[in-house]
């Protein structure tokens, strides 16, 4: 398993367009649909990140990568059933998780929000109690722990919000994390881990693979772009 993160810096439109010029017309159209510049940059860097990792790991050229989505919108790489990946972004970060097994990742920037109302409306009753009881100074942190863990789980399953967030419960006891449905434990064993990459963010990963890395690999944005250009020069259009 590999987990990567890129801290986003602003990019001028000329730089964005130069990178997009190496993409197919379909991919360019997808990126151009983002009216918010930062959203376009996040999506762009996510695309560069997964392509760079896939090429290096699978030893194939860039032109051989064909991505598709399942019926719930989770992307996958055609022709490589053992190459599982997931991407998430929030605030200044884009993150990506790679595994030979199903995997999901979620990152969220910690904002001062009405976490009690959200947890009450969308989370299970045990999760709501876990978040709101005891020391209120840690309640917001607990909320984001549960939120990212839940999101990573449904992304690992690959079914999105077709599984309502209150139909399963994340049970966190110190560093031991597991998931249960209203009927008890899931037949499939899922493994979880929380990572600290920035005190203003929460990052969670869920997978069928229990061999999590010790830490997230941080990749410099400029190095990622340079590496991608080198790969494109050897592998044709994206």
XYZ file of C-alpha atoms in Angstrom:
238
model
C 0.000 0.000 0.000
C 1.160 3.517 -0.809
C -0.323 6.832 0.299
C 0.680 10.139 -1.268
C -0.140 13.783 -0.602
C 0.531 16.946 -2.577
C 0.219 20.380 -0.991
C -1.415 22.655 -3.523
C 0.020 25.990 -4.537
C -1.731 28.411 -6.847
C -1.066 28.124 -10.569
C -1.599 30.682 -13.279
C -4.097 29.762 -15.987
C -1.295 29.592 -18.551
C 0.451 26.877 -16.538
C -2.814 24.964 -16.100
C -3.552 25.198 -19.827
C -0.032 24.070 -20.726
C -0.463 20.902 -18.684
C -3.956 20.311 -20.074
C -2.583 20.564 -23.626
C -1.026 17.120 -23.092
C -4.440 15.642 -22.275
C -6.974 14.125 -24.615
C -9.871 16.367 -25.663
C -12.218 14.388 -23.398
C -10.056 14.927 -20.326
C -9.593 18.618 -21.134
C -13.360 19.004 -21.407
C -13.822 17.377 -18.000
C -11.366 19.781 -16.361
C -12.792 22.821 -18.118
C -16.185 22.126 -16.528
C -14.763 23.285 -13.194
C -15.689 26.960 -12.965
C -13.710 27.405 -9.747
C -9.994 27.712 -10.501
C -8.872 25.970 -7.306
C -11.204 23.041 -7.973
C -9.679 22.703 -11.437
C -6.163 22.712 -9.967
C -7.121 20.061 -7.397
C -8.598 17.830 -10.093
C -5.612 18.415 -12.347
C -3.089 17.474 -9.660
C -5.119 14.398 -8.738
C -4.937 13.314 -12.371
C -1.173 13.894 -12.535
C -0.654 12.068 -9.254
C -2.526 8.874 -10.153
C -0.999 8.757 -13.641
C 2.521 9.206 -12.324
C 2.083 6.523 -9.666
C 0.404 4.080 -12.085
C 3.103 4.451 -14.733
C 5.917 3.978 -12.245
C 4.265 1.068 -10.441
C 2.900 -0.826 -13.443
C 5.793 -0.025 -15.800
C 3.510 0.992 -18.651
C 3.478 4.092 -20.803
C 1.147 7.001 -20.214
C -0.793 6.372 -23.405
C -1.827 2.913 -22.166
C -3.759 4.261 -19.168
C -7.530 4.115 -19.601
C -9.709 5.112 -16.668
C -13.399 4.424 -16.190
C -15.975 4.596 -13.359
C -18.244 2.012 -11.814
C -22.000 2.574 -11.579
C -21.538 4.577 -8.377
C -18.834 6.838 -9.814
C -15.711 5.275 -8.299
C -12.852 5.430 -10.830
C -10.753 2.424 -11.787
C -7.963 1.605 -14.236
C -9.115 -0.633 -17.075
C -7.167 -3.822 -17.588
C -5.510 -3.837 -14.161
C -7.952 -5.408 -11.674
C -5.334 -5.601 -8.916
C -4.463 -1.918 -9.149
C -6.847 -0.201 -6.735
C -6.701 3.514 -6.029
C -8.700 6.352 -4.568
C -8.238 10.124 -4.537
C -9.490 12.846 -2.201
C -8.872 16.548 -1.843
C -9.723 19.302 0.585
C -8.314 22.760 1.153
C -4.613 22.765 0.282
C -4.164 19.006 -0.167
C -4.701 16.331 -2.774
C -4.172 12.774 -1.500
C -4.078 9.395 -3.203
C -4.038 5.809 -1.882
C -2.837 2.781 -3.897
C -3.239 -0.896 -3.017
C -3.599 -4.386 -4.450
C -6.912 -4.553 -2.556
C -9.981 -2.328 -2.372
C -9.129 1.014 -0.790
C -10.709 4.344 0.090
C -9.213 7.602 1.327
C -10.676 10.844 2.636
C -9.139 14.117 3.751
C -11.028 17.008 5.309
C -9.925 20.427 6.454
C -11.024 21.075 10.027
C -13.485 23.970 10.067
C -15.555 25.352 12.920
C -18.961 23.943 12.047
C -22.115 22.827 13.827
C -20.764 19.307 14.170
C -23.406 18.236 16.684
C -26.273 18.939 14.271
C -24.482 17.182 11.393
C -23.652 14.142 13.516
C -27.205 13.958 14.846
C -28.743 14.128 11.362
C -26.336 11.919 9.415
C -24.349 9.679 11.775
C -25.447 6.664 13.804
C -26.551 7.082 17.424
C -23.397 5.464 18.901
C -21.218 7.783 16.802
C -23.188 10.833 17.932
C -22.728 9.840 21.569
C -19.005 9.199 21.038
C -18.553 12.643 19.479
C -20.578 14.688 21.989
C -19.751 13.065 25.301
C -16.971 13.997 27.749
C -14.351 16.658 26.951
C -15.920 19.216 24.588
C -12.472 20.521 23.620
C -11.916 17.310 21.636
C -15.409 16.934 20.179
C -14.658 18.678 16.894
C -11.572 16.522 16.423
C -13.612 13.383 17.155
C -16.251 14.486 14.655
C -13.678 14.817 11.862
C -12.106 11.487 12.818
C -15.463 9.749 12.405
C -16.366 11.725 9.288
C -13.167 10.842 7.410
C -13.300 7.220 8.561
C -16.905 6.879 7.342
C -16.094 8.509 4.008
C -13.041 6.296 3.519
C -15.208 3.233 4.217
C -17.925 3.993 1.654
C -15.239 4.921 -0.878
C -13.462 1.641 -0.218
C -16.742 -0.213 -0.777
C -17.132 1.737 -4.029
C -20.844 2.409 -3.610
C -20.792 6.054 -2.571
C -23.712 7.543 -0.689
C -26.036 4.799 -1.882
C -25.119 3.492 1.585
C -26.558 6.116 3.987
C -24.063 7.274 6.593
C -26.310 6.322 9.505
C -26.661 2.661 8.456
C -23.208 1.718 9.743
C -21.134 2.664 12.758
C -17.444 3.395 13.107
C -16.276 2.097 16.473
C -13.067 3.782 17.616
C -11.374 2.596 20.781
C -8.017 4.368 21.023
C -6.043 3.104 17.976
C -8.378 0.169 17.325
C -10.969 1.026 14.675
C -13.669 -1.217 13.241
C -16.992 -0.897 11.454
C -20.360 -2.509 12.150
C -23.775 -2.409 10.523
C -27.113 -2.341 12.325
C -27.006 -6.153 12.118
C -23.525 -6.462 13.583
C -20.062 -6.900 12.114
C -19.624 -6.956 8.335
C -18.646 -10.320 6.871
C -15.749 -8.653 5.064
C -12.915 -7.426 7.310
C -12.060 -3.779 6.780
C -8.968 -2.103 8.191
C -8.611 1.580 9.061
C -5.887 4.053 9.854
C -5.806 7.762 10.650
C -2.800 9.799 9.502
C -1.529 13.175 10.701
C -0.125 15.260 7.868
C -1.237 18.675 9.114
C -2.878 19.732 12.369
C -5.593 21.548 10.410
C -6.605 18.380 8.514
C -7.874 14.879 9.168
C -6.931 11.996 6.875
C -8.347 8.461 7.010
C -7.767 5.340 4.921
C -9.862 2.167 4.753
C -8.782 -1.002 2.956
C -9.035 -4.772 2.825
C -5.241 -4.678 3.148
C -3.941 -4.264 6.695
C -0.339 -3.352 5.751
C -0.558 0.421 6.102
C 2.592 2.493 5.659
C 3.984 4.296 8.680
C 3.430 7.690 7.124
C 2.139 9.512 4.068
C 4.634 10.277 1.296
C 4.616 14.003 0.578
C 5.306 14.996 -3.035
C 6.318 18.500 -4.045
C 3.925 19.971 -6.603
C 6.662 21.254 -8.902
C 8.410 17.866 -8.825
C 5.135 16.121 -9.658
C 4.557 18.366 -12.677
C 8.135 17.963 -13.907
C 7.968 14.191 -13.518
C 4.688 14.094 -15.404
C 6.109 16.078 -18.321
C 8.987 13.585 -18.524
C 6.543 10.675 -18.568
C 4.363 12.291 -21.246
C 7.386 12.823 -23.475
C 7.907 9.053 -23.354
C 4.281 7.930 -23.420
C 2.253 10.211 -25.677
C -1.044 11.891 -24.863
C -2.804 11.605 -21.511
